[in-house]
């Protein structure tokens, strides 16, 4: 069956009558929590936390606990993660580079795999394995046991806050077929409301397979080289002439920073998928209202995002200050600003000189930006 059909059906849980006689979840998952070897293929559908896009991926996972030291290998499109008792190796097939990390460092392909999510839920919530399926569910014409565990579900300020784990299990083989984890919460600012889910459709599951392929070999491909991070340049210092930067307004009219000479500019270099960029929206809205009639202009650019994604972010998070779209030169020109992360901010004075630059977002950074703006608009 095509993955698209599972994507569609994974979002719709067709519920029928309760089934209190179904096998307990603890019995179903016992083989997964006590396996010596496990392998499976998983088709993933994931909703972004900060957008409503669906991200699709396919993983191949192998876990070996048969020896003294465990070994885990997960492949996810052009990326792989290998972990043994001593180290974690991540491989990027797009540029044939690898990184060697501490064993306990987080890595998405392994730590977000089906088995690791189940283990974390079981450890976090001791009652999880005692839950029994509340109902049957039909997927693609076949009836499964639906196990549903919701440790919290409440409403505050007309918003629902919850976390839910759902698991479809084959009624004959008692093998999991579809796993969903979802939640709704606010970001660190306790204001920005976000939702998330991930569906993992599982197939080719093999537990303690006598023909399990040895995965203990951690030999890197001959053409791979160690990843070398790019040298981080310092942000432009006070008094530097502001580099050229061109962009389009919302009517597709070309503009550049020289159009705003004589005004104080707060340049915001942002990214749709960055939570810190989202957290900074309230600050930028406040500055727009407080200083907009005092010669301050906020110029917010999104160098790597498509126009429709930016528009969606503007609507979703109530952005009230102007945003601008890329020209073919915007991303190249931004290299001259020597930023290395998102969000980044530059306060530019009336004479087109850099007043100060900031990377990241926090309450402390917001205070510093405010102080530089107030010094510049005098």
mmCIF file of C-alpha atoms in Angstrom:
data_model
loop_
_atom_site.group_PDB
_atom_site.id
_atom_site.type_symbol
_atom_site.label_atom_id
_atom_site.label_comp_id
_atom_site.label_asym_id
_atom_site.label_seq_id
_atom_site.Cartn_x
_atom_site.Cartn_y
_atom_site.Cartn_z
ATOM 1 C CA UNK A 1 0.000 0.000 0.000
ATOM 2 C CA UNK A 2 1.258 3.482 -0.839
ATOM 3 C CA UNK A 3 2.444 5.562 2.076
ATOM 4 C CA UNK A 4 0.022 8.350 1.142
ATOM 5 C CA UNK A 5 -2.898 6.081 2.076
ATOM 6 C CA UNK A 6 -1.395 5.469 5.492
ATOM 7 C CA UNK A 7 -0.770 9.170 5.902
ATOM 8 C CA UNK A 8 -4.431 9.885 5.319
ATOM 9 C CA UNK A 9 -5.682 7.059 7.495
ATOM 10 C CA UNK A 10 -3.151 7.761 10.189
ATOM 11 C CA UNK A 11 -4.851 11.073 10.851
ATOM 12 C CA UNK A 12 -8.353 9.573 11.178
ATOM 13 C CA UNK A 13 -9.059 7.048 13.907
ATOM 14 C CA UNK A 14 -12.286 5.212 13.064
ATOM 15 C CA UNK A 15 -13.641 4.166 16.440
ATOM 16 C CA UNK A 16 -16.195 1.458 17.158
ATOM 17 C CA UNK A 17 -17.357 -0.254 20.342
ATOM 18 C CA UNK A 18 -15.166 -0.511 23.442
ATOM 19 C CA UNK A 19 -13.289 -3.797 23.831
ATOM 20 C CA UNK A 20 -12.376 -4.458 27.457
ATOM 21 C CA UNK A 21 -11.283 -8.041 26.767
ATOM 22 C CA UNK A 22 -8.333 -7.088 24.591
ATOM 23 C CA UNK A 23 -4.816 -8.051 25.524
ATOM 24 C CA UNK A 24 -3.180 -5.644 27.950
ATOM 25 C CA UNK A 25 -0.661 -3.203 26.601
ATOM 26 C CA UNK A 26 1.984 -4.488 28.988
ATOM 27 C CA UNK A 27 1.695 -7.942 27.434
ATOM 28 C CA UNK A 28 1.811 -6.535 23.905
ATOM 29 C CA UNK A 29 4.919 -4.444 24.518
ATOM 30 C CA UNK A 30 6.808 -6.912 26.695
ATOM 31 C CA UNK A 31 8.723 -8.359 23.693
ATOM 32 C CA UNK A 32 9.731 -4.824 22.665
ATOM 33 C CA UNK A 33 10.974 -3.929 26.121
ATOM 34 C CA UNK A 34 12.886 -7.196 26.581
ATOM 35 C CA UNK A 35 14.176 -7.894 23.086
ATOM 36 C CA UNK A 36 17.699 -9.008 22.262
ATOM 37 C CA UNK A 37 17.490 -7.832 18.669
ATOM 38 C CA UNK A 38 14.888 -5.739 16.897
ATOM 39 C CA UNK A 39 14.632 -4.317 13.406
ATOM 40 C CA UNK A 40 11.879 -2.590 11.489
ATOM 41 C CA UNK A 41 11.110 -0.106 8.743
ATOM 42 C CA UNK A 42 9.023 2.922 9.561
ATOM 43 C CA UNK A 43 7.235 5.468 7.406
ATOM 44 C CA UNK A 44 6.992 8.752 9.295
ATOM 45 C CA UNK A 45 4.623 11.666 8.955
ATOM 46 C CA UNK A 46 5.431 14.588 11.225
ATOM 47 C CA UNK A 47 3.708 17.927 11.686
ATOM 48 C CA UNK A 48 6.062 20.817 12.324
ATOM 49 C CA UNK A 49 5.782 22.469 15.725
ATOM 50 C CA UNK A 50 5.828 25.996 14.307
ATOM 51 C CA UNK A 51 4.001 25.380 11.038
ATOM 52 C CA UNK A 52 1.289 23.139 9.655
ATOM 53 C CA UNK A 53 3.498 21.400 7.130
ATOM 54 C CA UNK A 54 3.702 17.626 7.009
ATOM 55 C CA UNK A 55 7.210 16.219 6.831
ATOM 56 C CA UNK A 56 7.542 12.676 5.474
ATOM 57 C CA UNK A 57 10.431 10.340 6.001
ATOM 58 C CA UNK A 58 11.359 6.668 5.955
ATOM 59 C CA UNK A 59 13.617 5.093 8.563
ATOM 60 C CA UNK A 60 15.291 1.723 8.854
ATOM 61 C CA UNK A 61 16.132 0.854 12.432
ATOM 62 C CA UNK A 62 18.184 -1.924 14.030
ATOM 63 C CA UNK A 63 18.758 -2.451 17.751
ATOM 64 C CA UNK A 64 21.027 -5.115 19.240
ATOM 65 C CA UNK A 65 20.996 -5.803 22.985
ATOM 66 C CA UNK A 66 22.186 -9.387 22.733
ATOM 67 C CA UNK A 67 25.746 -8.672 23.871
ATOM 68 C CA UNK A 68 27.312 -6.926 26.825
ATOM 69 C CA UNK A 69 27.136 -3.594 25.009
ATOM 70 C CA UNK A 70 24.122 -2.356 23.071
ATOM 71 C CA UNK A 71 24.312 -1.174 19.465
ATOM 72 C CA UNK A 72 21.750 1.000 17.692
ATOM 73 C CA UNK A 73 21.677 1.989 14.046
ATOM 74 C CA UNK A 74 19.036 4.107 12.359
ATOM 75 C CA UNK A 75 19.000 5.365 8.764
ATOM 76 C CA UNK A 76 16.761 8.273 7.800
ATOM 77 C CA UNK A 77 16.926 9.429 4.173
ATOM 78 C CA UNK A 78 20.375 10.986 3.713
ATOM 79 C CA UNK A 79 21.242 10.789 7.397
ATOM 80 C CA UNK A 80 22.277 7.981 9.747
ATOM 81 C CA UNK A 81 23.090 7.589 13.432
ATOM 82 C CA UNK A 82 25.113 4.775 14.992
ATOM 83 C CA UNK A 83 25.488 4.328 18.729
ATOM 84 C CA UNK A 84 27.461 1.777 20.705
ATOM 85 C CA UNK A 85 28.585 1.628 24.344
ATOM 86 C CA UNK A 86 31.241 4.307 23.893
ATOM 87 C CA UNK A 87 30.258 6.739 21.187
ATOM 88 C CA UNK A 88 27.673 8.154 18.846
ATOM 89 C CA UNK A 89 28.466 8.613 15.168
ATOM 90 C CA UNK A 90 26.258 10.626 12.834
ATOM 91 C CA UNK A 91 26.681 10.391 9.075
ATOM 92 C CA UNK A 92 25.482 12.925 6.531
ATOM 93 C CA UNK A 93 25.265 11.295 3.101
ATOM 94 C CA UNK A 94 24.517 14.610 1.393
ATOM 95 C CA UNK A 95 28.103 15.794 1.861
ATOM 96 C CA UNK A 96 29.822 12.530 2.950
ATOM 97 C CA UNK A 97 30.789 13.814 6.384
ATOM 98 C CA UNK A 98 30.581 12.285 9.840
ATOM 99 C CA UNK A 99 30.684 13.511 13.447
ATOM 100 C CA UNK A 100 31.793 11.579 16.523
ATOM 101 C CA UNK A 101 29.897 12.587 19.663
ATOM 102 C CA UNK A 102 29.413 11.543 23.256
ATOM 103 C CA UNK A 103 27.292 8.426 23.526
ATOM 104 C CA UNK A 104 24.499 10.099 25.511
ATOM 105 C CA UNK A 105 24.061 13.080 23.215
ATOM 106 C CA UNK A 106 20.600 13.437 21.714
ATOM 107 C CA UNK A 107 20.183 12.376 18.100
ATOM 108 C CA UNK A 108 16.792 12.489 16.411
ATOM 109 C CA UNK A 109 16.911 9.315 14.284
ATOM 110 C CA UNK A 110 17.617 7.085 17.306
ATOM 111 C CA UNK A 111 15.990 8.970 20.169
ATOM 112 C CA UNK A 112 12.806 9.622 18.196
ATOM 113 C CA UNK A 113 12.533 6.060 16.921
ATOM 114 C CA UNK A 114 9.433 4.075 17.787
ATOM 115 C CA UNK A 115 11.091 1.900 20.433
ATOM 116 C CA UNK A 116 12.868 4.790 22.165
ATOM 117 C CA UNK A 117 9.661 6.837 22.335
ATOM 118 C CA UNK A 118 7.833 3.858 23.859
ATOM 119 C CA UNK A 119 10.605 3.389 26.432
ATOM 120 C CA UNK A 120 10.601 7.060 27.384
ATOM 121 C CA UNK A 121 6.837 7.073 27.819
ATOM 122 C CA UNK A 122 6.994 3.923 29.954
ATOM 123 C CA UNK A 123 9.741 5.437 32.146
ATOM 124 C CA UNK A 124 8.072 8.822 32.439
ATOM 125 C CA UNK A 125 4.610 7.487 33.236
ATOM 126 C CA UNK A 126 4.642 4.288 35.344
ATOM 127 C CA UNK A 127 0.936 3.662 34.646
ATOM 128 C CA UNK A 128 1.439 3.668 30.866
ATOM 129 C CA UNK A 129 1.916 -0.101 30.510
ATOM 130 C CA UNK A 130 -1.096 -0.801 32.719
ATOM 131 C CA UNK A 131 -3.470 0.920 30.327
ATOM 132 C CA UNK A 132 -5.862 -1.335 28.396
ATOM 133 C CA UNK A 133 -7.290 -0.486 24.979
ATOM 134 C CA UNK A 134 -10.402 1.605 25.290
ATOM 135 C CA UNK A 135 -11.802 0.629 21.904
ATOM 136 C CA UNK A 136 -11.232 -1.039 18.576
ATOM 137 C CA UNK A 137 -10.156 1.015 15.585
ATOM 138 C CA UNK A 138 -10.463 0.377 11.863
ATOM 139 C CA UNK A 139 -7.592 1.240 9.527
ATOM 140 C CA UNK A 140 -7.850 0.452 5.804
ATOM 141 C CA UNK A 141 -10.697 -1.970 6.454
ATOM 142 C CA UNK A 142 -8.841 -3.917 9.144
ATOM 143 C CA UNK A 143 -9.691 -3.845 12.840
ATOM 144 C CA UNK A 144 -6.930 -3.151 15.371
ATOM 145 C CA UNK A 145 -6.710 -2.697 19.100
ATOM 146 C CA UNK A 146 -6.342 0.996 19.875
ATOM 147 C CA UNK A 147 -4.356 1.786 22.998
ATOM 148 C CA UNK A 148 -4.614 5.401 24.059
ATOM 149 C CA UNK A 149 -2.743 7.003 26.925
ATOM 150 C CA UNK A 150 -3.359 10.639 27.862
ATOM 151 C CA UNK A 151 -1.452 11.678 30.998
ATOM 152 C CA UNK A 152 -2.935 15.171 30.966
ATOM 153 C CA UNK A 153 -5.660 17.035 29.110
ATOM 154 C CA UNK A 154 -6.951 20.409 30.266
ATOM 155 C CA UNK A 155 -8.232 23.752 29.016
ATOM 156 C CA UNK A 156 -6.737 27.089 30.005
ATOM 157 C CA UNK A 157 -7.548 30.488 28.491
ATOM 158 C CA UNK A 158 -9.725 28.745 25.894
ATOM 159 C CA UNK A 159 -6.814 26.623 24.714
ATOM 160 C CA UNK A 160 -6.433 22.880 25.096
ATOM 161 C CA UNK A 161 -3.213 21.540 26.630
ATOM 162 C CA UNK A 162 -2.637 17.824 26.333
ATOM 163 C CA UNK A 163 -0.302 14.948 25.555
ATOM 164 C CA UNK A 164 -1.466 11.687 24.006
ATOM 165 C CA UNK A 165 0.176 8.459 22.894
ATOM 166 C CA UNK A 166 -1.836 6.168 20.621
ATOM 167 C CA UNK A 167 -0.883 2.723 19.409
ATOM 168 C CA UNK A 168 -2.630 0.464 16.911
ATOM 169 C CA UNK A 169 -1.892 -3.233 17.450
ATOM 170 C CA UNK A 170 -2.688 -6.145 15.132
ATOM 171 C CA UNK A 171 -5.421 -8.238 16.778
ATOM 172 C CA UNK A 172 -3.963 -11.517 15.542
ATOM 173 C CA UNK A 173 -0.198 -11.073 15.861
ATOM 174 C CA UNK A 174 -0.219 -8.415 18.606
ATOM 175 C CA UNK A 175 2.454 -6.553 16.634
ATOM 176 C CA UNK A 176 2.234 -2.717 16.637
ATOM 177 C CA UNK A 177 1.206 -1.286 13.282
ATOM 178 C CA UNK A 178 0.866 2.461 13.818
ATOM 179 C CA UNK A 179 2.141 4.756 16.555
ATOM 180 C CA UNK A 180 1.139 8.370 17.153
ATOM 181 C CA UNK A 181 2.456 10.873 19.658
ATOM 182 C CA UNK A 182 0.882 14.323 19.879
ATOM 183 C CA UNK A 183 0.723 17.333 22.153
ATOM 184 C CA UNK A 184 -0.419 20.936 22.410
ATOM 185 C CA UNK A 185 1.388 23.436 24.615
ATOM 186 C CA UNK A 186 2.995 26.877 24.673
ATOM 187 C CA UNK A 187 6.608 27.779 24.013
ATOM 188 C CA UNK A 188 8.971 29.192 26.621
ATOM 189 C CA UNK A 189 7.220 32.551 26.435
ATOM 190 C CA UNK A 190 4.083 30.852 27.842
ATOM 191 C CA UNK A 191 2.104 32.657 25.145
ATOM 192 C CA UNK A 192 2.835 31.107 21.753
ATOM 193 C CA UNK A 193 0.520 28.106 21.357
ATOM 194 C CA UNK A 194 1.789 25.198 19.262
ATOM 195 C CA UNK A 195 0.649 21.712 18.303
ATOM 196 C CA UNK A 196 2.616 18.701 17.127
ATOM 197 C CA UNK A 197 2.191 15.085 16.136
ATOM 198 C CA UNK A 198 4.216 12.299 14.604
ATOM 199 C CA UNK A 199 2.783 9.149 13.036
ATOM 200 C CA UNK A 200 5.011 6.130 12.554
ATOM 201 C CA UNK A 201 3.631 3.355 10.366
ATOM 202 C CA UNK A 202 5.654 0.224 11.145
ATOM 203 C CA UNK A 203 6.327 -2.761 8.934
ATOM 204 C CA UNK A 204 8.900 -5.524 8.523
ATOM 205 C CA UNK A 205 9.147 -5.771 12.314
ATOM 206 C CA UNK A 206 11.477 -8.554 13.426
ATOM 207 C CA UNK A 207 12.025 -9.400 17.083
ATOM 208 C CA UNK A 208 14.894 -11.712 18.073
ATOM 209 C CA UNK A 209 15.307 -12.786 14.472
ATOM 210 C CA UNK A 210 17.783 -15.741 14.289
ATOM 211 C CA UNK A 211 19.033 -14.261 10.991
ATOM 212 C CA UNK A 212 19.522 -10.797 12.456
ATOM 213 C CA UNK A 213 22.307 -9.019 10.613
ATOM 214 C CA UNK A 214 25.311 -8.113 12.721
ATOM 215 C CA UNK A 215 25.247 -4.331 13.244
ATOM 216 C CA UNK A 216 28.282 -4.048 15.525
ATOM 217 C CA UNK A 217 30.545 -2.906 12.671
ATOM 218 C CA UNK A 218 31.080 0.850 12.965
ATOM 219 C CA UNK A 219 33.493 1.153 10.034
ATOM 220 C CA UNK A 220 32.949 4.425 8.212
ATOM 221 C CA UNK A 221 32.618 4.485 4.417
ATOM 222 C CA UNK A 222 35.975 5.112 2.777
ATOM 223 C CA UNK A 223 34.829 8.325 1.078
ATOM 224 C CA UNK A 224 33.580 9.956 4.299
ATOM 225 C CA UNK A 225 35.539 12.705 6.026
ATOM 226 C CA UNK A 226 35.218 14.315 9.416
ATOM 227 C CA UNK A 227 32.876 17.300 9.530
ATOM 228 C CA UNK A 228 34.721 20.610 9.932
ATOM 229 C CA UNK A 229 32.507 23.449 11.153
ATOM 230 C CA UNK A 230 32.738 26.707 9.338
ATOM 231 C CA UNK A 231 34.722 29.368 11.114
ATOM 232 C CA UNK A 232 32.353 31.608 13.004
ATOM 233 C CA UNK A 233 32.887 35.263 12.203
ATOM 234 C CA UNK A 234 32.142 37.969 14.767
ATOM 235 C CA UNK A 235 29.110 40.142 14.149
ATOM 236 C CA UNK A 236 29.717 43.605 12.713
ATOM 237 C CA UNK A 237 30.825 46.076 15.344
ATOM 238 C CA UNK A 238 29.500 49.527 16.178
ATOM 239 C CA UNK A 239 30.445 52.152 13.614
ATOM 240 C CA UNK A 240 30.712 49.740 10.661
ATOM 241 C CA UNK A 241 29.058 50.912 7.439
ATOM 242 C CA UNK A 242 25.966 48.780 6.930
ATOM 243 C CA UNK A 243 26.427 46.355 3.982
ATOM 244 C CA UNK A 244 24.059 46.392 1.008
ATOM 245 C CA UNK A 245 20.843 44.424 1.373
ATOM 246 C CA UNK A 246 18.017 44.221 -1.158
ATOM 247 C CA UNK A 247 14.550 42.702 -0.744
ATOM 248 C CA UNK A 248 10.966 42.974 -1.958
ATOM 249 C CA UNK A 249 8.024 44.508 -0.191
ATOM 250 C CA UNK A 250 4.681 42.720 -0.015
ATOM 251 C CA UNK A 251 3.691 44.199 -3.403
ATOM 252 C CA UNK A 252 6.860 42.716 -4.948
ATOM 253 C CA UNK A 253 8.444 46.148 -5.286
ATOM 254 C CA UNK A 254 12.253 46.165 -4.912
ATOM 255 C CA UNK A 255 13.747 47.936 -1.909
ATOM 256 C CA UNK A 256 17.090 48.097 -0.141
ATOM 257 C CA UNK A 257 18.403 49.549 3.080
ATOM 258 C CA UNK A 258 19.221 52.868 1.419
ATOM 259 C CA UNK A 259 15.470 53.490 1.028
ATOM 260 C CA UNK A 260 15.359 53.919 4.814
ATOM 261 C CA UNK A 261 18.349 56.216 5.288
ATOM 262 C CA UNK A 262 17.627 58.820 7.944
ATOM 263 C CA UNK A 263 15.633 56.328 9.987
ATOM 264 C CA UNK A 264 16.710 53.974 12.742
ATOM 265 C CA UNK A 265 16.476 50.397 11.455
ATOM 266 C CA UNK A 266 16.031 47.229 13.445
ATOM 267 C CA UNK A 267 17.030 44.493 11.029
ATOM 268 C CA UNK A 268 15.592 41.106 11.979
ATOM 269 C CA UNK A 269 17.022 38.032 10.198
ATOM 270 C CA UNK A 270 14.528 35.301 10.917
ATOM 271 C CA UNK A 271 13.566 31.693 10.234
ATOM 272 C CA UNK A 272 10.020 30.315 10.133
ATOM 273 C CA UNK A 273 10.915 27.016 11.843
ATOM 274 C CA UNK A 274 12.976 28.555 14.668
ATOM 275 C CA UNK A 275 11.223 28.739 18.071
ATOM 276 C CA UNK A 276 13.468 31.608 19.175
ATOM 277 C CA UNK A 277 12.370 33.565 16.098
ATOM 278 C CA UNK A 278 8.758 32.967 17.100
ATOM 279 C CA UNK A 279 9.475 33.948 20.709
ATOM 280 C CA UNK A 280 10.871 37.271 19.479
ATOM 281 C CA UNK A 281 7.600 38.227 17.724
ATOM 282 C CA UNK A 282 6.078 39.812 20.820
ATOM 283 C CA UNK A 283 9.171 41.971 21.335
ATOM 284 C CA UNK A 284 9.119 43.119 17.711
ATOM 285 C CA UNK A 285 5.384 43.850 17.828
ATOM 286 C CA UNK A 286 5.943 45.935 20.985
ATOM 287 C CA UNK A 287 8.815 47.862 19.379
ATOM 288 C CA UNK A 288 6.711 48.451 16.268
ATOM 289 C CA UNK A 289 3.921 50.036 18.321
ATOM 290 C CA UNK A 290 6.148 51.880 20.795
ATOM 291 C CA UNK A 291 8.779 53.319 18.465
ATOM 292 C CA UNK A 292 7.128 53.183 15.044
ATOM 293 C CA UNK A 293 6.188 56.849 15.199
ATOM 294 C CA UNK A 294 9.636 57.772 16.593
ATOM 295 C CA UNK A 295 11.585 57.103 13.411
ATOM 296 C CA UNK A 296 12.114 53.349 13.942
ATOM 297 C CA UNK A 297 11.630 50.928 11.040
ATOM 298 C CA UNK A 298 11.635 47.176 11.557
ATOM 299 C CA UNK A 299 12.853 45.219 8.550
ATOM 300 C CA UNK A 300 12.239 41.511 8.955
ATOM 301 C CA UNK A 301 13.697 39.173 6.322
ATOM 302 C CA UNK A 302 13.534 35.392 5.973
ATOM 303 C CA UNK A 303 16.495 34.392 3.792
ATOM 304 C CA UNK A 304 15.796 30.654 3.454
ATOM 305 C CA UNK A 305 11.978 30.526 3.645
ATOM 306 C CA UNK A 306 9.447 30.529 0.837
ATOM 307 C CA UNK A 307 7.071 33.495 0.658
ATOM 308 C CA UNK A 308 3.991 31.369 1.424
ATOM 309 C CA UNK A 309 5.634 29.947 4.555
ATOM 310 C CA UNK A 310 6.444 33.447 5.776
ATOM 311 C CA UNK A 311 2.868 34.574 5.112
ATOM 312 C CA UNK A 312 1.567 31.614 7.083
ATOM 313 C CA UNK A 313 3.836 32.500 10.026
ATOM 314 C CA UNK A 314 2.722 36.142 9.875
ATOM 315 C CA UNK A 315 -0.933 35.110 10.118
ATOM 316 C CA UNK A 316 -0.449 32.362 12.694
ATOM 317 C CA UNK A 317 1.599 34.392 15.171
ATOM 318 C CA UNK A 318 -0.057 37.795 14.605
ATOM 319 C CA UNK A 319 3.010 39.577 13.278
ATOM 320 C CA UNK A 320 2.145 43.273 13.012
ATOM 321 C CA UNK A 321 5.437 44.748 11.773
ATOM 322 C CA UNK A 322 6.420 44.707 8.089
ATOM 323 C CA UNK A 323 8.084 41.651 6.587
ATOM 324 C CA UNK A 324 9.957 41.466 3.308
ATOM 325 C CA UNK A 325 10.575 38.825 0.674
ATOM 326 C CA UNK A 326 13.836 37.683 -0.859
ATOM 327 C CA UNK A 327 15.354 38.795 -4.111
ATOM 328 C CA UNK A 328 17.877 36.567 -5.853
ATOM 329 C CA UNK A 329 20.584 38.519 -3.990
ATOM 330 C CA UNK A 330 19.174 38.664 -0.454
ATOM 331 C CA UNK A 331 20.698 35.462 0.874
ATOM 332 C CA UNK A 332 24.105 36.166 -0.666
ATOM 333 C CA UNK A 333 24.150 39.734 0.632
ATOM 334 C CA UNK A 334 23.281 38.608 4.157
ATOM 335 C CA UNK A 335 26.615 36.790 4.362
ATOM 336 C CA UNK A 336 28.205 40.220 4.717
ATOM 337 C CA UNK A 337 26.342 40.622 8.016
ATOM 338 C CA UNK A 338 28.304 37.654 9.439
ATOM 339 C CA UNK A 339 25.485 35.994 11.339
ATOM 340 C CA UNK A 340 25.539 32.278 12.109
ATOM 341 C CA UNK A 341 22.119 31.545 13.606
ATOM 342 C CA UNK A 342 18.512 32.619 13.955
ATOM 343 C CA UNK A 343 17.177 35.023 14.893
ATOM 344 C CA UNK A 344 19.778 37.751 14.448
ATOM 345 C CA UNK A 345 19.285 41.484 14.970
ATOM 346 C CA UNK A 346 21.137 44.614 13.973
ATOM 347 C CA UNK A 347 20.304 48.098 15.221
ATOM 348 C CA UNK A 348 21.334 50.535 12.460
ATOM 349 C CA UNK A 349 21.498 54.263 13.165
ATOM 350 C CA UNK A 350 20.240 57.163 11.050
ATOM 351 C CA UNK A 351 23.576 57.431 9.272
ATOM 352 C CA UNK A 352 23.519 53.815 8.056
ATOM 353 C CA UNK A 353 26.093 52.759 10.631
ATOM 354 C CA UNK A 354 25.887 49.596 12.729
ATOM 355 C CA UNK A 355 24.897 50.448 16.295
ATOM 356 C CA UNK A 356 24.899 46.880 17.687
ATOM 357 C CA UNK A 357 24.336 43.282 16.649
ATOM 358 C CA UNK A 358 22.720 40.413 18.543
ATOM 359 C CA UNK A 359 22.240 36.692 17.879
ATOM 360 C CA UNK A 360 19.545 34.569 19.465
ATOM 361 C CA UNK A 361 16.688 35.746 21.632
ATOM 362 C CA UNK A 362 16.125 36.075 25.360
ATOM 363 C CA UNK A 363 14.649 38.623 27.750
ATOM 364 C CA UNK A 364 18.161 39.944 28.341
ATOM 365 C CA UNK A 365 18.798 40.409 24.613
ATOM 366 C CA UNK A 366 15.431 42.167 24.279
ATOM 367 C CA UNK A 367 16.473 44.664 26.974
ATOM 368 C CA UNK A 368 19.787 45.347 25.213
ATOM 369 C CA UNK A 369 18.099 45.864 21.835
ATOM 370 C CA UNK A 370 15.601 48.245 23.423
ATOM 371 C CA UNK A 371 18.396 50.253 24.990
ATOM 372 C CA UNK A 372 20.231 50.588 21.647
ATOM 373 C CA UNK A 373 17.029 51.652 19.885
ATOM 374 C CA UNK A 374 16.345 54.353 22.482
ATOM 375 C CA UNK A 375 19.920 55.649 22.193
ATOM 376 C CA UNK A 376 19.592 55.800 18.392
ATOM 377 C CA UNK A 377 16.222 57.562 18.085
ATOM 378 C CA UNK A 378 17.234 60.487 20.308
#
